[in-house]
Every structure is written in structure tokens, then in C-alpha cells.
């Protein structure tokens, strides 16, 4: 599950040493239109590791249009290194630097989630603000520890300097995200007139202090900087940021090979269906020709039977091909995916992950939680992604420090937003200070349940989340109380696969 915040009256943030490589399953908002989920499988000494996971997204049926699920899905896989192990190659060092960047991102995500939780609270307590400061401290301490210990393991001075610059610019970007979330939180609390806003001044001071220290470090190290008012410098700065990210992260990603089972076996399905259709045509002809009858009527019957058999042959061939493809996909998978070690010159790398995947769309009815006991229900559409894989540890000495394989998926939900109502709904009220009319805009959000089940050698787990969306895009992913509000009533007659 994602690294979630504790209840607001008992907020605790991890110490810097507690920032791990990640939980087995993470569900999060990647950007305004794409839902992301990551699944990690640890590398063990076993020859092979079998695992599986399934994600189900529930959407009201009236919001679903024509969706090409496989075209909307992106998938990647990468190796995560265990920081602290002696690096034996330049590629292993770059992977470990990318892992440190991921741990910084986890602290950033924790800060942003805490801000979202405080927005739903009636006030800001001192321990709430303290938790935000702890996330910032964890982020700074992680980078300081990397600079004092890990970066010294680089074999080349230039590589060590690039790693230092990359982590510095990543911290700068993440502090920017934290500052944006903090400003949004302050603005929300100010509009509501909620107490405790002054406590956020300490958080802002901590954030500003960390930003000043990092900018001063970049000046001292003579890293690339940019003036806030100079657009050209900012564009070059972003270009440098993208180049550094690609330099350190491209060695982590595995090469992907995929093919659709129906497409790969389509020729065989067509051939078998054509044989069956032709056999039907021949059998009809033999049956009609073998019956004795008058010459005139026999010719007419034979002609009609031959015409019907000929016309139905193509239809039978199409139906047979689709039936065979559907049976094979249900019994095997819709797609076969293999992740390999990166290609070396002209040689393909060894297979690390071999998986069978299916992505289906089916209908169901959900009991209405607003009318308990009444039996009222409404139609929903279930998007179910299933993955069953086998992990084979790589044998190359260059990846002996790898601790786990991370599978990453991005699902484009842009087809959903045109069918939603406006993002806000205004309500008129009387201003207490002026006595005039004030319009209060209330977000109009939709809650889409997400259910995930995972099976790994360590055990099985079932998790719930809730995806919050509105007209403007994806808002956030929350730990899923809303995902269990209503029970699902299966409606298999309306199901189909994509």
C-alpha cells in the first residue's frame, strides 16, 4: 500500500532512516489525466518467483464511453538497487542514485498527502505542523546522507559531480511541489477562516530555509542556476534537469516486449475457422445431393442449400475465429509481456519478468449506500487489469546490488472528464462582515473505488483506495473507505473484454 498518513490526532512522520524503497503496491495520481499503480517484487536467491496482482477500477456506467483499454495503458519495469551496497559498476551506481531520488520523492508525497489531510480537518494542531516539518527534515537528511557517504563510491569524479547535481535539482523540484501544496493549504484555511494558520508559518520558514541552503550549495558547487524572471535561463535549466534524469534513470528500465495473443495466433484461428466453415459447406452439399427427389425440385433444393451454405460460410468463419480467440484469451491471457535486461550492442538481454496480462471491461450493479436496506442499485462498469508473472533474477554482475523489480503502469482516463459536471458548484451566502452576498464555490468531486489484490511469496493482500476526480482532471488517491461503502451485485450478462 502507499505510505499513508496517520490519523490527524496522532500524526507521525518517519525518521530519515525509515524512508524505504517503497511498499509492495502504490496507487497514485501520476498527472492530471493518468492514474498510476506500481507493484514491487523483491529479488530473491530462488531461481524463479511466481506472483500475481489484480487492479479493479469502478466507474458509473453513464460516465463510460468507447474505451480502447490497451491503447490507454502504458507499462514499464525497472530495477531498484539497495542503497549501501558497494557498487561494482557505473550502471549500478547510477541505479542507486535513481533509488535515492525515489526516496526523496516518497518524502515529498508524504508532505503533500499530509497537506491534503489537514485540509479536511477542522483545525491545524501543533503536531500536524510538526509532521510537515518532519517530512522536510527527512528529505534534507536523506540528501545529506547521500552526499556524505554514497556519492563517494563513484569511480569517476565527473560521475560523482553529475550525481550531486541531479539529486540537488531533484530536491529543488520537490521542495517546489511542497511549497505549492503548502500555499494551497494556507489559501484554503484562510478562505474558511479556520484557526491554526499561524502554525503553518513555522513550516513555511523550514521550507524556505531548506530552499535557501540548497540554492547556496548550488552556487558554491557552481551548478547550473536560473533567475526567476529569465525565461531563457529557465528553459535551459529544465532542459538540463531532463537530461540529468534521463542519464541516471535510463539504466534502471528494462526492455519491454509485448504481443497480443489474438493477433499472434490470428492466422491459425482464421485457418481453423475456415476449415470448419468449408466442412459445413461440404456436408450440406452431400446431404442434399444424397436425397432422391424429382429432377425439378431436387435441382431447386440443391441450389438453395448450396446458396445458404455459401452465404453462411463467411459468417461462420468470423464467428468461429472470434470464439476461438475469446476462449484462448480467457484460458491463457490477452497479452504476453516480457521484460529483459537492456540490450548490449546487438544482443538481447536475459528475461527478468515473463507475464500474462488481461484487461477486461464488464458491467455490474452496485447497491446505493444512500438508501440502505432498500435494495436500490445503479449500474457501474468495472475495469479489471490482471497480471500473472514469473520473476527470474538477473545473473549479470552489474546488477548484483538490485533489491527488487518495480512494475509501473499508467492508465489514461482523459475519456472520462468530458462526461463529468463542472468542477465546482457555487452557493450564495451572506457575508458576516459586510452583510452582502458572497458566492462560495464547492468542489464537485466524484469518488471512484479501486480494489487491488496481490499474491507474492510473502503472502496475499487485498487493498482499497478511492480515486477523487472532477471535471479538471484527477485530484488525488485516498485510502479507500469509500471503496467499501456499497456492495457489488454481479451482472455477468453485460460483461465483455477489451
PDB file of N, CA, C and O in Angstrom, residues 103-128:
ATOM      1  N   UNK A 103      13.449   7.840  -3.097  1.00  0.00           N
ATOM      2  CA  UNK A 103      13.194   8.003  -1.663  1.00  0.00           C
ATOM      3  C   UNK A 103      12.910   9.464  -1.321  1.00  0.00           C
ATOM      4  O   UNK A 103      12.080   9.761  -0.456  1.00  0.00           O
ATOM      5  N   UNK A 104      13.568  10.387  -2.003  1.00  0.00           N
ATOM      6  CA  UNK A 104      13.228  11.800  -1.823  1.00  0.00           C
ATOM      7  C   UNK A 104      11.794  12.069  -2.265  1.00  0.00           C
ATOM      8  O   UNK A 104      11.053  12.827  -1.626  1.00  0.00           O
ATOM      9  N   UNK A 105      11.398  11.446  -3.371  1.00  0.00           N
ATOM     10  CA  UNK A 105      10.033  11.629  -3.868  1.00  0.00           C
ATOM     11  C   UNK A 105       9.007  11.085  -2.885  1.00  0.00           C
ATOM     12  O   UNK A 105       7.904  11.635  -2.761  1.00  0.00           O
ATOM     13  N   UNK A 106       9.334  10.024  -2.170  1.00  0.00           N
ATOM     14  CA  UNK A 106       8.407   9.483  -1.187  1.00  0.00           C
ATOM     15  C   UNK A 106       8.180  10.471  -0.054  1.00  0.00           C
ATOM     16  O   UNK A 106       7.063  10.608   0.451  1.00  0.00           O
ATOM     17  N   UNK A 107       9.222  11.153   0.383  1.00  0.00           N
ATOM     18  CA  UNK A 107       9.057  12.179   1.416  1.00  0.00           C
ATOM     19  C   UNK A 107       8.208  13.334   0.898  1.00  0.00           C
ATOM     20  O   UNK A 107       7.352  13.871   1.614  1.00  0.00           O
ATOM     21  N   UNK A 108       8.432  13.715  -0.370  1.00  0.00           N
ATOM     22  CA  UNK A 108       7.606  14.771  -0.976  1.00  0.00           C
ATOM     23  C   UNK A 108       6.139  14.361  -1.011  1.00  0.00           C
ATOM     24  O   UNK A 108       5.240  15.137  -0.661  1.00  0.00           O
ATOM     25  N   UNK A 109       5.877  13.113  -1.420  1.00  0.00           N
ATOM     26  CA  UNK A 109       4.498  12.623  -1.475  1.00  0.00           C
ATOM     27  C   UNK A 109       3.865  12.586  -0.088  1.00  0.00           C
ATOM     28  O   UNK A 109       2.673  12.882   0.070  1.00  0.00           O
ATOM     29  N   UNK A 110       4.651  12.234   0.926  1.00  0.00           N
ATOM     30  CA  UNK A 110       4.124  12.250   2.282  1.00  0.00           C
ATOM     31  C   UNK A 110       3.735  13.649   2.730  1.00  0.00           C
ATOM     32  O   UNK A 110       2.697  13.844   3.373  1.00  0.00           O
ATOM     33  N   UNK A 111       4.535  14.638   2.394  1.00  0.00           N
ATOM     34  CA  UNK A 111       4.224  16.035   2.726  1.00  0.00           C
ATOM     35  C   UNK A 111       2.926  16.475   2.038  1.00  0.00           C
ATOM     36  O   UNK A 111       2.049  17.088   2.662  1.00  0.00           O
ATOM     37  N   UNK A 112       2.800  16.147   0.761  1.00  0.00           N
ATOM     38  CA  UNK A 112       1.607  16.558   0.013  1.00  0.00           C
ATOM     39  C   UNK A 112       0.360  15.873   0.575  1.00  0.00           C
ATOM     40  O   UNK A 112      -0.699  16.494   0.696  1.00  0.00           O
ATOM     41  N   UNK A 113       0.467  14.591   0.943  1.00  0.00           N
ATOM     42  CA  UNK A 113      -0.692  13.894   1.492  1.00  0.00           C
ATOM     43  C   UNK A 113      -1.103  14.469   2.842  1.00  0.00           C
ATOM     44  O   UNK A 113      -2.287  14.573   3.145  1.00  0.00           O
ATOM     45  N   UNK A 114      -0.114  14.853   3.649  1.00  0.00           N
ATOM     46  CA  UNK A 114      -0.444  15.473   4.933  1.00  0.00           C
ATOM     47  C   UNK A 114      -1.180  16.796   4.727  1.00  0.00           C
ATOM     48  O   UNK A 114      -2.123  17.115   5.462  1.00  0.00           O
ATOM     49  N   UNK A 115      -0.753  17.561   3.730  1.00  0.00           N
ATOM     50  CA  UNK A 115      -1.460  18.818   3.438  1.00  0.00           C
ATOM     51  C   UNK A 115      -2.909  18.545   3.052  1.00  0.00           C
ATOM     52  O   UNK A 115      -3.827  19.257   3.482  1.00  0.00           O
ATOM     53  N   UNK A 116      -3.121  17.513   2.240  1.00  0.00           N
ATOM     54  CA  UNK A 116      -4.485  17.176   1.835  1.00  0.00           C
ATOM     55  C   UNK A 116      -5.319  16.728   3.036  1.00  0.00           C
ATOM     56  O   UNK A 116      -6.511  17.062   3.145  1.00  0.00           O
ATOM     57  N   UNK A 117      -4.714  15.994   3.970  1.00  0.00           N
ATOM     58  CA  UNK A 117      -5.447  15.558   5.151  1.00  0.00           C
ATOM     59  C   UNK A 117      -5.786  16.727   6.073  1.00  0.00           C
ATOM     60  O   UNK A 117      -6.868  16.780   6.648  1.00  0.00           O
ATOM     61  N   UNK A 118      -4.860  17.661   6.211  1.00  0.00           N
ATOM     62  CA  UNK A 118      -5.121  18.821   7.074  1.00  0.00           C
ATOM     63  C   UNK A 118      -6.244  19.669   6.501  1.00  0.00           C
ATOM     64  O   UNK A 118      -7.017  20.283   7.241  1.00  0.00           O
ATOM     65  N   UNK A 119      -6.367  19.714   5.175  1.00  0.00           N
ATOM     66  CA  UNK A 119      -7.461  20.471   4.560  1.00  0.00           C
ATOM     67  C   UNK A 119      -8.821  19.942   4.986  1.00  0.00           C
ATOM     68  O   UNK A 119      -9.790  20.693   5.064  1.00  0.00           O
ATOM     69  N   UNK A 120      -8.903  18.653   5.266  1.00  0.00           N
ATOM     70  CA  UNK A 120     -10.178  18.077   5.685  1.00  0.00           C
ATOM     71  C   UNK A 120     -10.380  18.137   7.192  1.00  0.00           C
ATOM     72  O   UNK A 120     -11.396  17.647   7.689  1.00  0.00           O
ATOM     73  N   UNK A 121      -9.427  18.718   7.918  1.00  0.00           N
ATOM     74  CA  UNK A 121      -9.536  18.815   9.364  1.00  0.00           C
ATOM     75  C   UNK A 121     -10.177  20.145   9.760  1.00  0.00           C
ATOM     76  O   UNK A 121     -10.147  21.126   9.008  1.00  0.00           O
ATOM     77  N   UNK A 122     -10.742  20.176  10.974  1.00  0.00           N
ATOM     78  CA  UNK A 122     -11.400  21.400  11.450  1.00  0.00           C
ATOM     79  C   UNK A 122     -10.403  22.450  11.891  1.00  0.00           C
ATOM     80  O   UNK A 122     -10.726  23.639  11.916  1.00  0.00           O
ATOM     81  N   UNK A 123      -9.195  22.061  12.248  1.00  0.00           N
ATOM     82  CA  UNK A 123      -8.184  23.000  12.700  1.00  0.00           C
ATOM     83  C   UNK A 123      -6.812  22.417  12.434  1.00  0.00           C
ATOM     84  O   UNK A 123      -6.669  21.240  12.073  1.00  0.00           O
ATOM     85  N   UNK A 124      -5.777  23.231  12.643  1.00  0.00           N
ATOM     86  CA  UNK A 124      -4.401  22.796  12.464  1.00  0.00           C
ATOM     87  C   UNK A 124      -3.761  22.711  13.844  1.00  0.00           C
ATOM     88  O   UNK A 124      -3.561  23.732  14.501  1.00  0.00           O
ATOM     89  N   UNK A 125      -3.483  21.496  14.288  1.00  0.00           N
ATOM     90  CA  UNK A 125      -2.845  21.302  15.576  1.00  0.00           C
ATOM     91  C   UNK A 125      -1.330  21.411  15.426  1.00  0.00           C
ATOM     92  O   UNK A 125      -0.776  21.335  14.331  1.00  0.00           O
ATOM     93  N   UNK A 126      -0.666  21.576  16.570  1.00  0.00           N
ATOM     94  CA  UNK A 126       0.789  21.731  16.541  1.00  0.00           C
ATOM     95  C   UNK A 126       1.473  20.474  16.009  1.00  0.00           C
ATOM     96  O   UNK A 126       2.462  20.552  15.287  1.00  0.00           O
ATOM     97  N   UNK A 127       0.929  19.289  16.385  1.00  0.00           N
ATOM     98  CA  UNK A 127       1.552  18.067  15.881  1.00  0.00           C
ATOM     99  C   UNK A 127       1.327  17.879  14.390  1.00  0.00           C
ATOM    100  O   UNK A 127       2.094  17.210  13.715  1.00  0.00           O
ATOM    101  N   UNK A 128       0.256  18.505  13.839  1.00  0.00           N
ATOM    102  CA  UNK A 128       0.047  18.447  12.389  1.00  0.00           C
ATOM    103  C   UNK A 128       1.155  19.198  11.666  1.00  0.00           C
ATOM    104  O   UNK A 128       1.749  18.700  10.709  1.00  0.00           O
TER     105      UNK A 128
END
